[in-house]
CSV table of C-alpha atoms and ligand atoms in Angstrom, one decimal:
chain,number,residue,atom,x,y,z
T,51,UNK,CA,-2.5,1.7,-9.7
T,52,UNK,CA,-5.0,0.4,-12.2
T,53,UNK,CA,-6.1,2.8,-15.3
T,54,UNK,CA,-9.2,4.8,-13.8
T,55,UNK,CA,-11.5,7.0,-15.6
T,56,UNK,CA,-11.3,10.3,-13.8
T,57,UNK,CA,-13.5,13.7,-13.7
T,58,UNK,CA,-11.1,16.6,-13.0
T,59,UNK,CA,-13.0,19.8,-12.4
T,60,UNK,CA,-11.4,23.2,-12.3
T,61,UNK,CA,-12.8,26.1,-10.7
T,62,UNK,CA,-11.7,29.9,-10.3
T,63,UNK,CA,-8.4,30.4,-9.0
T,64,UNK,CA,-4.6,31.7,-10.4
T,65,UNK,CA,-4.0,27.9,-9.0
T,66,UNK,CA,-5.9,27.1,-12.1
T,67,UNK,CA,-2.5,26.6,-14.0
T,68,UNK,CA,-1.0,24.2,-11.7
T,69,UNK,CA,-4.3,21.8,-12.6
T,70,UNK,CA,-2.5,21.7,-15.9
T,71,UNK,CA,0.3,19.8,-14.6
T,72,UNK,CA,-2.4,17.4,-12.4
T,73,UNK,CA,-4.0,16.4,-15.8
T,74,UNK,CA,-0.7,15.9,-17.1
T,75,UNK,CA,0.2,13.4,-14.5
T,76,UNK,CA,-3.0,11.8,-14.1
T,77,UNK,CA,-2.5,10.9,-18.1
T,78,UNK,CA,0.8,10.2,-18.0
T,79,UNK,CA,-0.2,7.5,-15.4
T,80,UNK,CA,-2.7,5.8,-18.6
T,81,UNK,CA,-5.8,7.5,-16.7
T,82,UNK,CA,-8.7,8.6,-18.9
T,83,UNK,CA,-9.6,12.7,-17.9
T,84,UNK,CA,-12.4,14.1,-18.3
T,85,UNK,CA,-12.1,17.8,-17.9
T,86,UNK,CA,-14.6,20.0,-16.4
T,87,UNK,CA,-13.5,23.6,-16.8
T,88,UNK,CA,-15.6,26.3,-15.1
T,89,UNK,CA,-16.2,29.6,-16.9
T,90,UNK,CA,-14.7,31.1,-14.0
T,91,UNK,CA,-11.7,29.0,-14.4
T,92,UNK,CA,-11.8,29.6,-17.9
T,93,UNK,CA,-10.8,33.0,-17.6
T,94,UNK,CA,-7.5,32.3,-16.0
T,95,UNK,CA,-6.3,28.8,-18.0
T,96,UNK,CA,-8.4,28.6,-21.4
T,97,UNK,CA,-10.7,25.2,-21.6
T,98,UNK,CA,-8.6,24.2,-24.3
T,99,UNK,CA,-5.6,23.6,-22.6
T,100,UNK,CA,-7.2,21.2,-20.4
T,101,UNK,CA,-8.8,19.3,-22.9
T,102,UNK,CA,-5.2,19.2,-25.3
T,103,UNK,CA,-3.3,17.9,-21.8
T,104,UNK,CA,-6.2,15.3,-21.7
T,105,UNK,CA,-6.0,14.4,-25.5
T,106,UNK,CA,-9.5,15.4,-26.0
T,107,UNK,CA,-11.7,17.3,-28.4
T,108,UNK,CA,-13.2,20.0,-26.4
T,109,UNK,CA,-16.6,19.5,-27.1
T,110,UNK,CA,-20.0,20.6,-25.7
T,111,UNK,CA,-21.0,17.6,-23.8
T,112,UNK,CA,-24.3,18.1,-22.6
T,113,UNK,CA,-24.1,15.1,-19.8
T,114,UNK,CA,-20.1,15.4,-19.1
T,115,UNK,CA,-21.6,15.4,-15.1
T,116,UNK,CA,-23.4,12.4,-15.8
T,117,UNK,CA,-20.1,10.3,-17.2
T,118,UNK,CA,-19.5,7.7,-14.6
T,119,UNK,CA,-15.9,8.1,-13.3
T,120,UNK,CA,-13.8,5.7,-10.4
T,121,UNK,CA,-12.9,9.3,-9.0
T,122,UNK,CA,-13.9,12.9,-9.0
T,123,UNK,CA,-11.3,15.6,-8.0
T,124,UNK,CA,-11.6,19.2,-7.9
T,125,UNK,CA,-8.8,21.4,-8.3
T,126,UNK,CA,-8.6,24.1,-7.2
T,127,UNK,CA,-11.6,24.4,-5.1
T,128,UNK,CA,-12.4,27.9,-4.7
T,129,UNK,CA,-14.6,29.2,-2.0
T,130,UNK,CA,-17.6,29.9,-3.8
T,131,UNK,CA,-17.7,25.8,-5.4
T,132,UNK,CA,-17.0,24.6,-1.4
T,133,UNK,CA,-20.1,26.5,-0.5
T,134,UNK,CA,-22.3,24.7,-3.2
T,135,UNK,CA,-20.6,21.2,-2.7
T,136,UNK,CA,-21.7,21.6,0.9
T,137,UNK,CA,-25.0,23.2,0.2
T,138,UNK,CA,-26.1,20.5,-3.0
T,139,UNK,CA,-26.6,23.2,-5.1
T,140,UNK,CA,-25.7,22.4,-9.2
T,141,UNK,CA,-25.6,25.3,-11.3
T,142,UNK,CA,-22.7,24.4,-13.6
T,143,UNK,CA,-21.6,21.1,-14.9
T,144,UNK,CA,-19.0,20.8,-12.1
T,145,UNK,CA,-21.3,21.4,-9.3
T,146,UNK,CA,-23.9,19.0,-11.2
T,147,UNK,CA,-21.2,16.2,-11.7
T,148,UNK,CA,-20.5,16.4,-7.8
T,149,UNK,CA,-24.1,15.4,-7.2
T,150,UNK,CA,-23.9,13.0,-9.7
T,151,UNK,CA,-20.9,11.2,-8.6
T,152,UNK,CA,-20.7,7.6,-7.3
T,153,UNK,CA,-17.3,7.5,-6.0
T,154,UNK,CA,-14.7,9.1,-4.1
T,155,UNK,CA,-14.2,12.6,-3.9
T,156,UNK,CA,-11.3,14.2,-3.4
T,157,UNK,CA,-11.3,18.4,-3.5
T,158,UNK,CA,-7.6,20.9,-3.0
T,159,UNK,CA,-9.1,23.9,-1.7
T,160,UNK,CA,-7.4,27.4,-2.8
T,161,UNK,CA,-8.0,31.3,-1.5
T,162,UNK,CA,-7.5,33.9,-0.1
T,163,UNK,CA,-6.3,32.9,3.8
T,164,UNK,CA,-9.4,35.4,5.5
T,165,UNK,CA,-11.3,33.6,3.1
T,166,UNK,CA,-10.5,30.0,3.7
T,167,UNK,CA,-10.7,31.0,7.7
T,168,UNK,CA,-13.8,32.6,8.1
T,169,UNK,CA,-16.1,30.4,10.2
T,170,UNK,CA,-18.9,30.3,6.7
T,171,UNK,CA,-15.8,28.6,4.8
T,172,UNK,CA,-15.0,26.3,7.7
T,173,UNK,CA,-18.1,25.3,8.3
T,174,UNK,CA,-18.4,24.1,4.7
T,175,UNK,CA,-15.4,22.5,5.1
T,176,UNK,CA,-17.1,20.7,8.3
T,177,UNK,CA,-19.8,19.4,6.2
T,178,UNK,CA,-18.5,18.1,3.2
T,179,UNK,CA,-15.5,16.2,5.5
T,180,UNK,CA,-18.7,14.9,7.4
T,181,UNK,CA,-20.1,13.7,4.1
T,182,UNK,CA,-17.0,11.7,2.9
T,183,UNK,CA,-15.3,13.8,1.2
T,184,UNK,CA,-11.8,14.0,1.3
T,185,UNK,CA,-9.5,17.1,1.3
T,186,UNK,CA,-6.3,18.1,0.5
T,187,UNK,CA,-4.5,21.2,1.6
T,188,UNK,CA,-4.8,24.1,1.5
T,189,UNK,CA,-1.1,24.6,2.1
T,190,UNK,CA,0.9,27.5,4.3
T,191,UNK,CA,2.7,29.8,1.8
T,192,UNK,CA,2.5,32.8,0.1
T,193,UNK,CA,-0.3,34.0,-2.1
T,194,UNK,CA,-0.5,35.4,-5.7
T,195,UNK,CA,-1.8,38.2,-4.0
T,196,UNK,CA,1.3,38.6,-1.8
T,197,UNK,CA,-0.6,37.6,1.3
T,198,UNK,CA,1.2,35.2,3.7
T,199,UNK,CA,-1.0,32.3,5.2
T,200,UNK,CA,-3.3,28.7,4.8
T,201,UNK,CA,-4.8,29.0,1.7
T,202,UNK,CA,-2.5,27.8,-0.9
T,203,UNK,CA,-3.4,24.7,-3.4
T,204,UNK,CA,-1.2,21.6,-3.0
T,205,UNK,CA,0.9,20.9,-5.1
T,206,UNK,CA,-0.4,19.1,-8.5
T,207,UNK,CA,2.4,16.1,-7.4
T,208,UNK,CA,0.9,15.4,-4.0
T,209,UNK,CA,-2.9,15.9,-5.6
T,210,UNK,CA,-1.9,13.1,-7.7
T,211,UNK,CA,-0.2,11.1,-4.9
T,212,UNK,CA,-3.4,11.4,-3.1
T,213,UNK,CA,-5.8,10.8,-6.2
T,214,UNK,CA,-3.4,7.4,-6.7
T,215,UNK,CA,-4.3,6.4,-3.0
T,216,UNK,CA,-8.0,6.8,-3.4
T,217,UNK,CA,-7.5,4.3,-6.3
T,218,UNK,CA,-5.6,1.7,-4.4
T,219,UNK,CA,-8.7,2.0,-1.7
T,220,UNK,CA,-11.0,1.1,-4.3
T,221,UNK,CA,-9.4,-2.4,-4.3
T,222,UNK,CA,-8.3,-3.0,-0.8
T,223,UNK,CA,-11.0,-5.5,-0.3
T,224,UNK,CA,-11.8,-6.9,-3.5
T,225,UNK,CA,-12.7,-10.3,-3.4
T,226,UNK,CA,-13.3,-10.3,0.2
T,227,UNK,CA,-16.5,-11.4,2.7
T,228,UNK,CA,-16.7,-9.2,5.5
T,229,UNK,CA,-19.5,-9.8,7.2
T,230,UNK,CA,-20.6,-6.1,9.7
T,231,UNK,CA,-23.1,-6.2,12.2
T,232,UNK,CA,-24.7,-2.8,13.5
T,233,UNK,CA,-27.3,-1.3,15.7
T,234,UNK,CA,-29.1,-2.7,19.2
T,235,UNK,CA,-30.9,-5.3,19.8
T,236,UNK,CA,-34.0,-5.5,22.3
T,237,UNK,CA,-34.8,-8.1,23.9
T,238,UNK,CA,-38.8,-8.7,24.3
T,239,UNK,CA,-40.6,-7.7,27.4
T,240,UNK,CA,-43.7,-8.2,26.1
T,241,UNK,CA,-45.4,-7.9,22.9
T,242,UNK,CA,-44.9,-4.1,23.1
T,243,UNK,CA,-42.0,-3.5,25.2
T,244,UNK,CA,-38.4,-4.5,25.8
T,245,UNK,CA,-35.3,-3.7,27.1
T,246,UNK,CA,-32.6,-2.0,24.8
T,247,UNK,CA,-30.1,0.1,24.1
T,248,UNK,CA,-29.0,3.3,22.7
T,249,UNK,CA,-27.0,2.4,19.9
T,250,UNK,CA,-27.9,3.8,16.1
T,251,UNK,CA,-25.9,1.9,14.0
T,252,UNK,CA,-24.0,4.4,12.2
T,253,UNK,CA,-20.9,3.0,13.2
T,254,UNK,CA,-22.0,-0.1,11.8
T,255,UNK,CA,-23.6,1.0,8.2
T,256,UNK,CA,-20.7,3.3,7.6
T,257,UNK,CA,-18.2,0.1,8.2
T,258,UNK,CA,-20.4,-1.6,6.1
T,259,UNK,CA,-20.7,0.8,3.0
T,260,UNK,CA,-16.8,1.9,3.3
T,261,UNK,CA,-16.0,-1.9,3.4
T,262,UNK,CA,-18.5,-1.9,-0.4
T,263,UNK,CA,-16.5,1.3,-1.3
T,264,UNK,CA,-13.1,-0.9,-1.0
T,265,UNK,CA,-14.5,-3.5,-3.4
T,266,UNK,CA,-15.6,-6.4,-0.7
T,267,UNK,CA,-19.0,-8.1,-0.6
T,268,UNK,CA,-20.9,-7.0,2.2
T,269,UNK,CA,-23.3,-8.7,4.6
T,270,UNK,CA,-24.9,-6.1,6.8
T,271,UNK,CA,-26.9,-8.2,9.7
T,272,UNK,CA,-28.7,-4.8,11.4
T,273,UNK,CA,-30.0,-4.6,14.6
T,274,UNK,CA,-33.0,-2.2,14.7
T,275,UNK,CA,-31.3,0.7,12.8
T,276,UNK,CA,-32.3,4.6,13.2
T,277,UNK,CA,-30.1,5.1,10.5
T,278,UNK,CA,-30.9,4.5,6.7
T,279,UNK,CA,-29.3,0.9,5.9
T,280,UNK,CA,-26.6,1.1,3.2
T,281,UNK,CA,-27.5,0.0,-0.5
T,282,UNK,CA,-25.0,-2.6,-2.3
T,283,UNK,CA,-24.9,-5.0,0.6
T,284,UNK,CA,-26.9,-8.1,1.8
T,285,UNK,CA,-29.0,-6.7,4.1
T,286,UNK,CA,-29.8,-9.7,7.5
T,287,UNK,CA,-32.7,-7.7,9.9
T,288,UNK,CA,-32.1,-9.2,13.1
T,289,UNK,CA,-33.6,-7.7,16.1
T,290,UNK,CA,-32.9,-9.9,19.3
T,291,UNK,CA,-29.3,-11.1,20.7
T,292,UNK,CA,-30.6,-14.6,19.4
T,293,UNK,CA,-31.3,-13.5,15.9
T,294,UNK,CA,-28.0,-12.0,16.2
T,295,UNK,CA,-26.2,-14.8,17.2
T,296,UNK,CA,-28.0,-17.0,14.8
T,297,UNK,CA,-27.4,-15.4,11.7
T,298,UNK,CA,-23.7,-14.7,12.7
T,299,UNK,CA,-23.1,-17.7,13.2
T,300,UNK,CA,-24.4,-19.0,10.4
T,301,UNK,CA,-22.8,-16.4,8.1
T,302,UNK,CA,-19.2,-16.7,9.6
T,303,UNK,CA,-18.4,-19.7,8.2
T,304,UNK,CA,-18.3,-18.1,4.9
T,305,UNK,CA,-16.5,-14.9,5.6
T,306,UNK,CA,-13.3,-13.5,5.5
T,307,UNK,CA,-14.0,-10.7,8.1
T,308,UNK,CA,-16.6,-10.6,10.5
T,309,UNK,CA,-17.1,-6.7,12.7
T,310,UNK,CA,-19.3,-6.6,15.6
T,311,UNK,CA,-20.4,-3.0,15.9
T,312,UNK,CA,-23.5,-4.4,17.2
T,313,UNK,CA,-24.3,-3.9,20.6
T,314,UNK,CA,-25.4,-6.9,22.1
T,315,UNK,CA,-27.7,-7.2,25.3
T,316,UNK,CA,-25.8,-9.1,27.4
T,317,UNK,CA,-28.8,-10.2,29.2
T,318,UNK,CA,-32.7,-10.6,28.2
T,319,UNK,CA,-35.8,-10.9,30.4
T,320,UNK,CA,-36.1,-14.5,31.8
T,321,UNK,CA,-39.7,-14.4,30.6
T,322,UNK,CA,-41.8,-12.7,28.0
T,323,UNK,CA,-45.3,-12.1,29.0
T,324,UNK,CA,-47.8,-13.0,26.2
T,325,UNK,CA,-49.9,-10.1,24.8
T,326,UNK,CA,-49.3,-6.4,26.7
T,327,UNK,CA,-48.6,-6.5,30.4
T,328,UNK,CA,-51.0,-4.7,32.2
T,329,UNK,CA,-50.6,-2.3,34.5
T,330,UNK,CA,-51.3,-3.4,38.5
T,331,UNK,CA,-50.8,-1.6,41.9
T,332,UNK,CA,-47.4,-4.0,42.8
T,333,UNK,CA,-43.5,-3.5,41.4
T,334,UNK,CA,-43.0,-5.8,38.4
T,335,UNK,CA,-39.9,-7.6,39.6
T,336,UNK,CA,-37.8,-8.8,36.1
T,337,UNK,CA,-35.2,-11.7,36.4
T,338,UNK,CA,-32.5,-11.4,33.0
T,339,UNK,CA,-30.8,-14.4,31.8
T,340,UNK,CA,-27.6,-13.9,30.2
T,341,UNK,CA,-27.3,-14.3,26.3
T,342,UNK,CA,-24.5,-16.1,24.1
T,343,UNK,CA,-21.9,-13.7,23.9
T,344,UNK,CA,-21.5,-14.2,20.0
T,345,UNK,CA,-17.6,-12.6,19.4
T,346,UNK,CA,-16.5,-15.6,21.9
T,347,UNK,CA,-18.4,-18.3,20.2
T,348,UNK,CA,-16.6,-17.3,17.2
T,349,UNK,CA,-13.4,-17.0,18.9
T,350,UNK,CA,-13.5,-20.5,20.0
T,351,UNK,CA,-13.7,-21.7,16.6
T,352,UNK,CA,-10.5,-22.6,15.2
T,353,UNK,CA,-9.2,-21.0,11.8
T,354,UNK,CA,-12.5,-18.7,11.6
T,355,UNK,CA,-12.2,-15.3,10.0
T,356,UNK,CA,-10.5,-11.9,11.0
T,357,UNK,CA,-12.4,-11.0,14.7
T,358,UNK,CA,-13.2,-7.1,15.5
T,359,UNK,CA,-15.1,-6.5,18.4
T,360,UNK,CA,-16.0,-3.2,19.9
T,361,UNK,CA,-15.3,-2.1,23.6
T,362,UNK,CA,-17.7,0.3,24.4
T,363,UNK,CA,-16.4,1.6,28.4
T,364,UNK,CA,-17.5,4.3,30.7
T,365,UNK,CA,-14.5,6.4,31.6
T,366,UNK,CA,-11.2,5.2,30.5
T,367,UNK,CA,-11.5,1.6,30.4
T,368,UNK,CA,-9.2,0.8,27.9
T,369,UNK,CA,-7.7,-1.4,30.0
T,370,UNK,CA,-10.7,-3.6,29.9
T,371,UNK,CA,-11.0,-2.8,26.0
T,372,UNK,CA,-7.5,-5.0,26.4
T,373,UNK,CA,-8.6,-8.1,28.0
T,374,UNK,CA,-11.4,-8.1,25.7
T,375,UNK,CA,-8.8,-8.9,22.9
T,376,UNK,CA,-7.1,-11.7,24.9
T,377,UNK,CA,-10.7,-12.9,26.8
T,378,UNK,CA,-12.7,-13.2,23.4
T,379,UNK,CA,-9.5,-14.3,20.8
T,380,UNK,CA,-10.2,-11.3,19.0
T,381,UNK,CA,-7.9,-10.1,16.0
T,382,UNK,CA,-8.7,-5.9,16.4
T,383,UNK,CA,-11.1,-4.6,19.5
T,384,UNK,CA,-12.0,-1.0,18.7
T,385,UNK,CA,-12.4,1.1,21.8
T,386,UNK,CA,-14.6,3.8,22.3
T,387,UNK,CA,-15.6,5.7,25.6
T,388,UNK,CA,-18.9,5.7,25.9
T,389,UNK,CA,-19.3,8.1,29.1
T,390,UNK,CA,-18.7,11.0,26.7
T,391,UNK,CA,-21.7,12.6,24.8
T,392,UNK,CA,-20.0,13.9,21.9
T,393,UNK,CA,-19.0,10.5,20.2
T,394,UNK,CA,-19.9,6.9,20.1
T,395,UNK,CA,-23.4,6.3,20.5
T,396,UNK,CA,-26.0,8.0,18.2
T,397,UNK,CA,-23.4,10.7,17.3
T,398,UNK,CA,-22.1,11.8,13.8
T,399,UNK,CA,-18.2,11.6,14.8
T,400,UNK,CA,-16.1,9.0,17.1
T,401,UNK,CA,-12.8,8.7,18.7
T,402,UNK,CA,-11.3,5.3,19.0
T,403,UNK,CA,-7.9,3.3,20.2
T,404,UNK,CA,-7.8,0.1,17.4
T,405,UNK,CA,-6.4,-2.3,19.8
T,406,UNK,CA,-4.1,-4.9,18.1
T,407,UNK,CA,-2.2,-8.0,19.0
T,408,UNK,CA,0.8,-6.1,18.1
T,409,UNK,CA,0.2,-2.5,19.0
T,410,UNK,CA,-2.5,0.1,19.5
T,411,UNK,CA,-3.5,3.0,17.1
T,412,UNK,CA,-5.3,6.4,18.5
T,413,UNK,CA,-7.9,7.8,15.6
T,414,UNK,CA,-8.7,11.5,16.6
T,415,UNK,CA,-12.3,12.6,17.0
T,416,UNK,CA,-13.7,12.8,13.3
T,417,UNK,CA,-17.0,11.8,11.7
T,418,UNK,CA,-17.6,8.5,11.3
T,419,UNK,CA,-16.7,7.4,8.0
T,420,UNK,CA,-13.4,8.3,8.6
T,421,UNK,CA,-12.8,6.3,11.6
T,422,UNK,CA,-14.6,3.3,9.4
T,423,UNK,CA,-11.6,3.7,7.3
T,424,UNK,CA,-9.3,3.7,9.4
T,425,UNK,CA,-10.5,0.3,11.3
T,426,UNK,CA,-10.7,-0.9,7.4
T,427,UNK,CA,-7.3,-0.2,7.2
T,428,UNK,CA,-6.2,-2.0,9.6
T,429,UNK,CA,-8.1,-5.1,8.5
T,430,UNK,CA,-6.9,-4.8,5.2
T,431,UNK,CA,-3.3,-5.0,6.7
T,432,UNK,CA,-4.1,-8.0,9.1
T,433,UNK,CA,-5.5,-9.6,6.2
T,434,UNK,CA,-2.5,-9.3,4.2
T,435,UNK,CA,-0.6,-10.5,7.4
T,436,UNK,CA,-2.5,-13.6,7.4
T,437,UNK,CA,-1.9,-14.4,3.9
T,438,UNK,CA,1.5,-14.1,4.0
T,439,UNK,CA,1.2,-16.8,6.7
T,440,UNK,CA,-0.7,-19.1,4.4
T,441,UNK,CA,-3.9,-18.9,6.5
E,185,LIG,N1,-20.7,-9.0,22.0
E,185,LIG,C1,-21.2,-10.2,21.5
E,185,LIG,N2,-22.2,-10.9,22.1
E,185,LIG,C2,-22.6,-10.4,23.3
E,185,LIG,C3,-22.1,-9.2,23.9
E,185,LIG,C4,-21.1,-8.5,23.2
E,185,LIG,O1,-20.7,-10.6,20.4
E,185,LIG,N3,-23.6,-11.1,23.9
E,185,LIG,C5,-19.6,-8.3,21.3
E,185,LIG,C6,-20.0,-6.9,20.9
E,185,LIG,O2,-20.6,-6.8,19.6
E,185,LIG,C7,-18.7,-6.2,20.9
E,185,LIG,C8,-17.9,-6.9,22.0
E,185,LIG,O3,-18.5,-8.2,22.1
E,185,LIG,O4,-18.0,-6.3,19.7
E,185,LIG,C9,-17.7,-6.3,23.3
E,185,LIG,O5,-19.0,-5.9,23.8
E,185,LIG,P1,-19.2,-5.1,25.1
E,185,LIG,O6,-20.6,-5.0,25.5
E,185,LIG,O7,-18.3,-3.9,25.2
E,185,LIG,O8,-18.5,-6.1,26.1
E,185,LIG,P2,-19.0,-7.3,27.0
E,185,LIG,O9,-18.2,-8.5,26.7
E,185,LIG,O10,-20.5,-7.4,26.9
E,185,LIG,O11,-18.6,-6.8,28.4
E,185,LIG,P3,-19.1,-5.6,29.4
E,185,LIG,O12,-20.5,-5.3,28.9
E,185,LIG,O13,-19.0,-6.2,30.7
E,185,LIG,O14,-18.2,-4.5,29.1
């Protein structure tokens, strides 16, 4: 892993002394630690120590939060700091620094078992997974207390096993084009209506900023987003299955990767009336012509870029979610079931089957950043693949 300048924030807990040995490692390793000790924390492991294990003076830094780190972790993570990481609120320098922070995030929560299950804690815990950031633990074992149960740090070893992952992530796609598309296009009726679909693009935008997060370049071409479009990436508006197919078509050429989250009409209206349609006594019979079907064009092409398409299918269609690999010559087809309300489209979380040419990988319901990451993965491997073949 390459040297990193790290945050490490301490809050509360006995645990408190097992951050020692996390610092230790994490400077061992050649990383540069900045500690951020709260007073609660204080009171079990002086200040001091941290800042000695991170060969530091320990100084009053008025804008420690505002240092710009490659990662963040807290450690231990008492109940208390949870609640204000999932709540925004920044009444200490290590509450402050978590709003501050660019980067990943990674937290080893540590209490009392009642505490860590009560339904306030875990609903924290919901919202700050949601958010992107990433836990470890807490562990099964016994407490300092005595108590038996899930609330135990992890140990300092796999914190900084985990830490070193986050790292590698941050470089999985440097250098790299990858080229997302995201959202739903409509397809003129008239000047004021069309015909479209329910996608929001969240899929999309949170392939595209986790993509930026792993160091590639990022062209997002969006398709009438509800969502807020990601910053850091070239941002293509294109509304209509044309646009869409015109600007990906262009823009493959030049990438390494190219994701279509976008949902695509697969047919638009024959004709668009001029103006607004007005209203008469009859039926207003439409005729749809199909559209290009834009993962196929590029499929066609010969020694293009990485293909993932999406398969979005009513009721266990993952059968057809296979043919679209073989049909369309796509590399990965993501397949989501769309007849269910609680993931895929306009929802916060999904549950996908990454379809490969060599085997198929089930990603559990969780929000969508995750499973962003997860698909990422699995690009970053089939890129790696086809290097190693001289592509
Ligand atoms: N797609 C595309 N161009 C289209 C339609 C779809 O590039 N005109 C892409 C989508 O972005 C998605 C994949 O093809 O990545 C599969 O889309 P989907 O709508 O599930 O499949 P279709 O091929 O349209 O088949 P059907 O609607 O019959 O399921």
């Amino acid at each position: 892993m390459s040297v990193a300048k790290i945050l490490v924030g301490v809050t509360g807990g006995i645990a408190a002394y097992k951050s020692c040995e996390l610092v230790r490692l994490l400077v061992k390793a050649g990383h540069d630690v900045v500690p951020l000790v709260t007073d609660g924390a204080d009171r079990f492991v002086r200040r001091e120590t941290f800042f000695a294990l991170a060969r530091r003076e320990p100084r009053e830094d008025l804008y420690a939060h505002l240092t710009r780190a490659d990662l963040y972790v807290i450690a231990p993570l008492t109940a208390n700091t949870l609640a204000k990481l999932a709540h925004g609120i920044a009444d200490n320098l290590l509450s402050e620094a978590a709003l501050a922070h660019r980067g990943p995030l990674l937290v080893a929560p540590a209490m009392n078992p009642r505490m860590w299950a009560s339904s306030a804690t875990q609903a924290n815990v919901a919202a700050i997974r949601a958010r992107g950031i990433e836990l470890i633990g807490p562990d099964e074992g016994e407490m300092a207390e005595g108590e038996w149960g899930v609330g135990r740090m992890s140990e300092p070893e796999e914190i900084f096993e985990a830490c070193a992952g986050l790292l590698a992530k941050r470089e999985q796609l440097l250098g790299r084009r990858v080229l997302v598309t995201a959202g739903g296009t409509r397809e003129p009726l008239d000047d004021v209506r069309f015909v479209g679909n329910r996608s929001s693009g969240r899929m999309g935008v949170a392939l595209a900023e986790e993509a930026r997060r792993r160091g590639a370049e990022v062209t997002l071409v969006a398709a009438n987003l509800t969502v807020p479009s990601p910053g850091g990436v070239e941002l293509v508006p294109a509304s209509t299955a044309a646009d869409v197919e015109r600007e990906v078509l262009a823009r493959a050429v030049d990438a390494d990767v190219v994701v279509m989250a976008v949902a695509v009409a697969d047919y638009r209206p024959a004709e668009v009336v001029a103006g607004k349609r007005g209203k008469d006594t009859g039926a207003w019979t439409l005729e749809l012509e199909p559209t290009t079907d834009v993962l196929r064009t590029l499929g066609e092409r010969d020694g293009g870029p990485l293909l993932v398409g999406f398969a979005a299918e009513s009721g266990g269609g993952i059968d057809r979610a296979r043919q679209k690999l073989t049909d369309k010559r796509a590399n990965l087809v993501v397949f989501n079931d769309v007849s269910r309300e609680d993931i895929g489209f306009d929802s916060e979380e999904n549950e996908v089957t990454l379809i490969g040419r060599d085997g198929e990988r089930r990603v559990e319901k969780t929000p969508k950043r995750a499973v962003a990451g997860a698909i990422l993965d699995e690009v970053a491997r089939l890129l790696e693949e086809a290097d190693g073949r001289g592509r």
